Amino acid sequence: MANGARFYTPKSQRSQDPRGSAAAVVYRGKYADNAFCDRMIMWSIPWQRFTQDNAAYCEINEVGHFNGAVWDEVYNKIPYAGRESTANWKECRTKVTVESDTSPIYKAICTRVSTVVTSV
């Protein structure tokens, strides 16, 4: 996409074969005059939550860093992520959270390091 956004879902599945859901999105954002970064946010909502809870994960890097990403390697980070993740890179900060529920709310906050977020 022209704005730098990318979307990834790990593997296709048949509707009669429930597995939950997992996906990653990369957004490009400006953090200073003529300075941009790519922010990847990822979530996993497993079907059988008694073996693994919902997970949220994020990373920030230079523009184009995720273009050649090996998405299976990124996906394998999710089991260790937990329900909250924070990433900082230069003046960029991203924080993601997901509820522990079957239809959870997922929140992603993308800000500059110097920005204070009081509530969401």
XYZ file of N, CA and C in Angstrom:
360
model
N 0.831 -1.172 0.000
C 0.000 0.000 0.000
C 0.883 1.246 0.000
N 0.393 2.279 -0.581
C 1.180 3.504 -0.718
C 1.514 4.152 0.618
N 0.654 3.994 1.617
C 0.903 4.625 2.921
C 1.793 3.789 3.822
N 2.285 2.670 3.341
C 3.183 1.846 4.130
C 2.495 0.770 4.938
N 1.162 0.709 4.926
C 0.451 -0.296 5.718
C 0.562 -1.664 5.058
N 0.731 -2.689 5.860
C 0.775 -4.077 5.402
C -0.102 -4.894 6.347
N -0.701 -5.971 5.839
C -1.543 -6.829 6.666
C -1.133 -8.265 6.418
N -1.098 -9.068 7.482
C -0.681 -10.461 7.372
C -1.578 -11.334 8.233
N -2.062 -12.431 7.681
C -2.709 -13.475 8.471
C -1.914 -14.744 8.226
N -1.602 -15.502 9.271
C -0.657 -16.609 9.156
C -1.004 -17.675 8.124
N -2.082 -18.400 8.293
C -2.410 -19.496 7.389
C -3.917 -19.509 7.189
N -4.325 -19.851 5.984
C -5.764 -19.940 5.747
C -6.296 -21.187 6.441
N -7.567 -21.141 6.780
C -8.177 -22.288 7.439
C -9.597 -22.454 6.938
N -10.105 -23.655 7.065
C -11.486 -23.933 6.683
C -12.396 -23.504 7.818
N -13.591 -23.067 7.499
C -14.517 -22.583 8.528
C -14.912 -23.678 9.513
N -14.914 -24.946 9.103
C -15.286 -26.031 10.010
C -14.120 -26.487 10.890
N -12.967 -25.853 10.757
C -11.773 -26.209 11.520
C -11.365 -25.014 12.391
N -12.021 -24.826 13.551
C -11.757 -23.626 14.360
C -10.349 -23.609 14.946
N -9.685 -22.470 14.839
C -8.336 -22.318 15.377
C -8.141 -20.977 16.062
N -9.161 -20.164 16.157
C -8.976 -18.830 16.689
C -8.513 -17.904 15.585
N -7.829 -16.834 15.959
C -7.351 -15.900 14.942
C -6.015 -15.309 15.354
N -5.247 -14.919 14.352
C -3.976 -14.226 14.570
C -3.722 -13.374 13.339
N -3.172 -12.195 13.558
C -2.872 -11.305 12.436
C -1.840 -10.277 12.864
N -1.213 -9.670 11.867
C -0.266 -8.580 12.106
C -0.542 -7.480 11.090
N -0.367 -6.249 11.532
C -0.537 -5.086 10.661
C 0.679 -4.190 10.852
N 1.192 -3.645 9.758
C 2.300 -2.693 9.834
C 1.785 -1.336 9.370
N 1.979 -0.335 10.213
C 1.594 1.038 9.898
C 2.845 1.898 9.800
N 2.822 2.830 8.871
C 3.906 3.806 8.767
C 3.423 5.100 9.406
N 4.259 5.681 10.263
C 3.874 6.909 10.935
C 5.009 7.912 10.999
N 4.634 9.168 11.087
C 5.601 10.258 11.186
C 5.836 10.552 12.661
N 7.103 10.673 13.060
C 7.389 10.983 14.458
C 8.146 12.291 14.633
N 8.611 12.878 13.556
C 9.285 14.179 13.589
C 9.247 14.736 12.170
N 9.683 15.969 11.985
C 9.721 16.539 10.638
C 10.543 15.645 9.720
N 9.903 15.163 8.662
C 10.560 14.315 7.661
C 11.172 13.045 8.241
N 10.649 12.540 9.338
C 11.146 11.302 9.945
C 9.971 10.346 10.160
N 10.111 9.132 9.644
C 9.038 8.149 9.701
C 9.554 6.837 10.293
N 8.626 6.023 10.781
C 8.954 4.689 11.272
C 7.834 3.743 10.873
N 8.119 2.445 10.884
C 7.107 1.416 10.656
C 6.824 0.734 11.982
N 5.546 0.594 12.293
C 5.104 -0.019 13.553
C 4.315 -1.283 13.224
N 4.741 -2.408 13.767
C 4.014 -3.653 13.576
C 3.252 -3.974 14.852
N 1.952 -4.204 14.714
C 1.149 -4.671 15.843
C 0.593 -6.042 15.475
N 0.529 -6.917 16.470
C 0.128 -8.298 16.215
C -0.736 -8.797 17.357
N -1.666 -9.684 17.048
C -2.501 -10.280 18.083
C -2.769 -11.739 17.766
N -3.095 -12.466 18.811
C -3.476 -13.869 18.687
C -4.605 -14.135 19.669
N -5.687 -14.699 19.158
C -6.832 -15.081 19.982
C -7.027 -16.582 19.757
N -6.398 -17.437 20.579
C -6.461 -18.884 20.349
C -7.856 -19.456 20.601
N -8.157 -20.530 19.896
C -9.456 -21.184 20.050
C -9.546 -21.872 21.413
N -8.520 -22.594 21.796
C -8.514 -23.310 23.074
C -7.694 -22.508 24.078
N -8.340 -21.563 24.744
C -7.635 -20.624 25.603
C -7.160 -21.247 26.910
N -7.531 -22.478 27.215
C -7.035 -23.106 28.449
C -5.581 -23.538 28.308
N -5.053 -23.597 27.092
C -3.642 -23.932 26.898
C -2.787 -22.694 26.630
N -3.395 -21.637 26.130
C -2.671 -20.392 25.847
C -3.667 -19.240 25.859
N -3.328 -18.151 26.562
C -4.213 -16.989 26.629
C -4.026 -16.115 25.389
N -4.891 -15.152 25.234
C -4.759 -14.161 24.167
C -3.414 -13.460 24.297
N -2.904 -12.966 23.188
C -1.593 -12.319 23.211
C -1.588 -11.080 22.322
N -0.766 -10.113 22.719
C -0.565 -8.880 21.953
C 0.937 -8.628 21.869
N 1.401 -8.189 20.704
C 2.833 -7.986 20.498
C 3.040 -6.809 19.552
N 4.133 -6.069 19.748
C 4.439 -4.958 18.838
C 5.947 -4.786 18.679
N 6.328 -4.200 17.552
C 7.713 -3.833 17.259
C 7.692 -2.529 16.471
N 8.773 -1.763 16.563
C 8.944 -0.546 15.767
C 10.336 -0.595 15.147
N 10.417 -0.146 13.893
C 11.721 -0.112 13.242
C 11.696 0.893 12.102
N 12.802 0.961 11.378
C 12.918 1.920 10.284
C 11.949 1.583 9.156
N 11.658 2.571 8.333
C 10.762 2.406 7.195
C 11.269 1.272 6.306
N 10.372 0.351 5.973
C 10.710 -0.766 5.103
C 11.245 -1.992 5.813
N 11.486 -1.896 7.108
C 12.070 -3.020 7.846
C 11.225 -4.288 7.732
N 9.913 -4.155 7.756
C 9.034 -5.325 7.750
C 8.661 -5.781 6.338
N 9.125 -5.079 5.298
C 8.781 -5.458 3.923
C 9.227 -6.874 3.593
N 10.406 -7.261 4.013
C 10.921 -8.591 3.728
C 10.817 -9.522 4.919
N 9.898 -9.220 5.819
C 9.788 -9.994 7.064
C 9.456 -11.454 6.782
N 10.039 -12.315 7.566
C 9.698 -13.732 7.535
C 8.560 -13.897 8.543
N 7.340 -13.880 8.030
C 6.179 -13.782 8.908
C 6.016 -14.981 9.833
N 6.485 -16.151 9.439
C 6.408 -17.293 10.354
C 7.263 -17.050 11.594
N 8.416 -16.388 11.433
C 9.265 -16.063 12.589
C 8.584 -15.034 13.486
N 7.948 -14.050 12.882
C 7.211 -13.046 13.657
C 6.066 -13.724 14.411
N 5.318 -14.586 13.730
C 4.192 -15.299 14.334
C 4.641 -16.152 15.521
N 5.825 -16.733 15.451
C 6.321 -17.585 16.535
C 6.661 -16.812 17.802
N 6.698 -15.482 17.756
C 6.942 -14.668 18.953
C 5.696 -14.542 19.824
N 4.537 -14.762 19.254
C 3.275 -14.554 19.966
C 3.120 -15.409 21.226
N 3.472 -16.699 21.235
C 3.260 -17.478 22.461
C 4.004 -16.936 23.679
N 5.030 -16.138 23.466
C 5.827 -15.595 24.564
C 5.490 -14.135 24.867
N 4.514 -13.592 24.177
C 4.253 -12.155 24.245
C 3.475 -11.719 25.482
N 2.526 -12.476 25.923
C 1.664 -12.021 27.007
C 0.552 -11.134 26.471
N -0.227 -10.550 27.362
C -1.380 -9.754 26.945
C -1.055 -8.276 26.779
N 0.193 -7.889 26.999
C 0.602 -6.495 26.838
C 2.029 -6.450 26.301
N 2.271 -5.509 25.401
C 3.606 -5.353 24.829
C 3.853 -3.873 24.567
N 5.087 -3.433 24.778
C 5.477 -2.046 24.521
C 6.777 -2.047 23.734
N 6.861 -1.153 22.764
C 8.083 -1.012 21.969
C 8.438 0.463 21.855
N 9.732 0.755 21.926
C 10.249 2.109 21.736
C 11.348 2.058 20.688
N 11.363 3.045 19.823
C 12.403 3.165 18.802
C 12.533 4.638 18.456
N 13.715 5.166 18.669
C 13.960 6.599 18.489
C 12.889 7.382 19.243
N 12.094 8.204 18.563
C 11.042 8.982 19.236
C 9.670 8.312 19.161
N 9.628 7.052 18.737
C 8.356 6.338 18.567
C 8.089 5.416 19.752
N 6.829 5.332 20.144
C 6.414 4.395 21.190
C 5.092 3.756 20.757
N 4.999 2.453 20.954
C 3.763 1.724 20.697
C 3.481 0.823 21.887
N 2.222 0.804 22.303
C 1.789 -0.085 23.380
C 0.524 -0.786 22.908
N 0.502 -2.115 23.047
C -0.671 -2.896 22.672
C -1.116 -3.746 23.853
N -2.428 -3.909 23.983
C -3.000 -4.755 25.031
C -4.190 -5.516 24.453
N -4.472 -6.667 25.033
C -5.642 -7.441 24.644
C -6.257 -8.027 25.910
N -7.581 -8.057 25.953
C -8.282 -8.636 27.097
C -8.176 -10.161 27.069
N -8.404 -10.765 28.222
C -8.470 -12.216 28.323
C -9.942 -12.600 28.247
N -10.424 -12.828 27.045
C -11.841 -13.090 26.826
C -11.984 -13.780 25.475
N -13.185 -14.280 25.184
C -13.409 -14.940 23.904
C -13.666 -13.950 22.769
N -14.139 -12.756 23.086
C -14.309 -11.672 22.104
C -13.655 -10.428 22.691
N -12.325 -10.415 22.766
C -11.619 -9.382 23.523
C -11.502 -8.047 22.791
N -11.300 -7.012 23.585
C -10.952 -5.703 23.044
C -9.432 -5.655 22.926
N -8.955 -5.257 21.763
C -7.527 -5.096 21.489
C -7.280 -3.606 21.321
N -6.290 -3.080 22.035
C -5.963 -1.658 21.932
C -4.520 -1.498 21.489
N -4.308 -0.562 20.573
C -2.962 -0.201 20.133
C -2.841 1.313 20.212
N -1.833 1.780 20.925
C -1.582 3.214 21.055
C -0.216 3.495 20.444
N -0.205 4.309 19.399
C 1.032 4.690 18.713
C 1.262 6.178 18.954
N 2.343 6.511 19.652
C 2.619 7.900 20.009
C 4.097 8.204 19.830
N 4.432 9.436 20.127
C 5.833 9.823 20.253
C 6.230 9.607 21.702
N 7.502 9.392 21.957
C 7.989 9.115 23.309
C 7.608 10.230 24.270
N 7.632 11.467 23.811
C 7.356 12.601 24.692
C 5.867 12.829 24.942
N 4.986 12.067 24.301
C 3.543 12.232 24.453
C 3.048 11.465 25.668
N 2.174 12.084 26.437
C 1.570 11.433 27.597
C 0.130 11.085 27.255
N -0.237 9.814 27.397
C -1.602 9.363 27.159
C -2.237 9.132 28.515
N -3.327 9.831 28.797
C -3.955 9.703 30.113
C -5.001 8.609 30.162
N -5.731 8.374 29.073
C -6.706 7.286 29.054
C -7.077 6.959 27.621
N -7.575 5.729 27.459
C -8.011 5.286 26.135
C -9.311 4.551 26.284
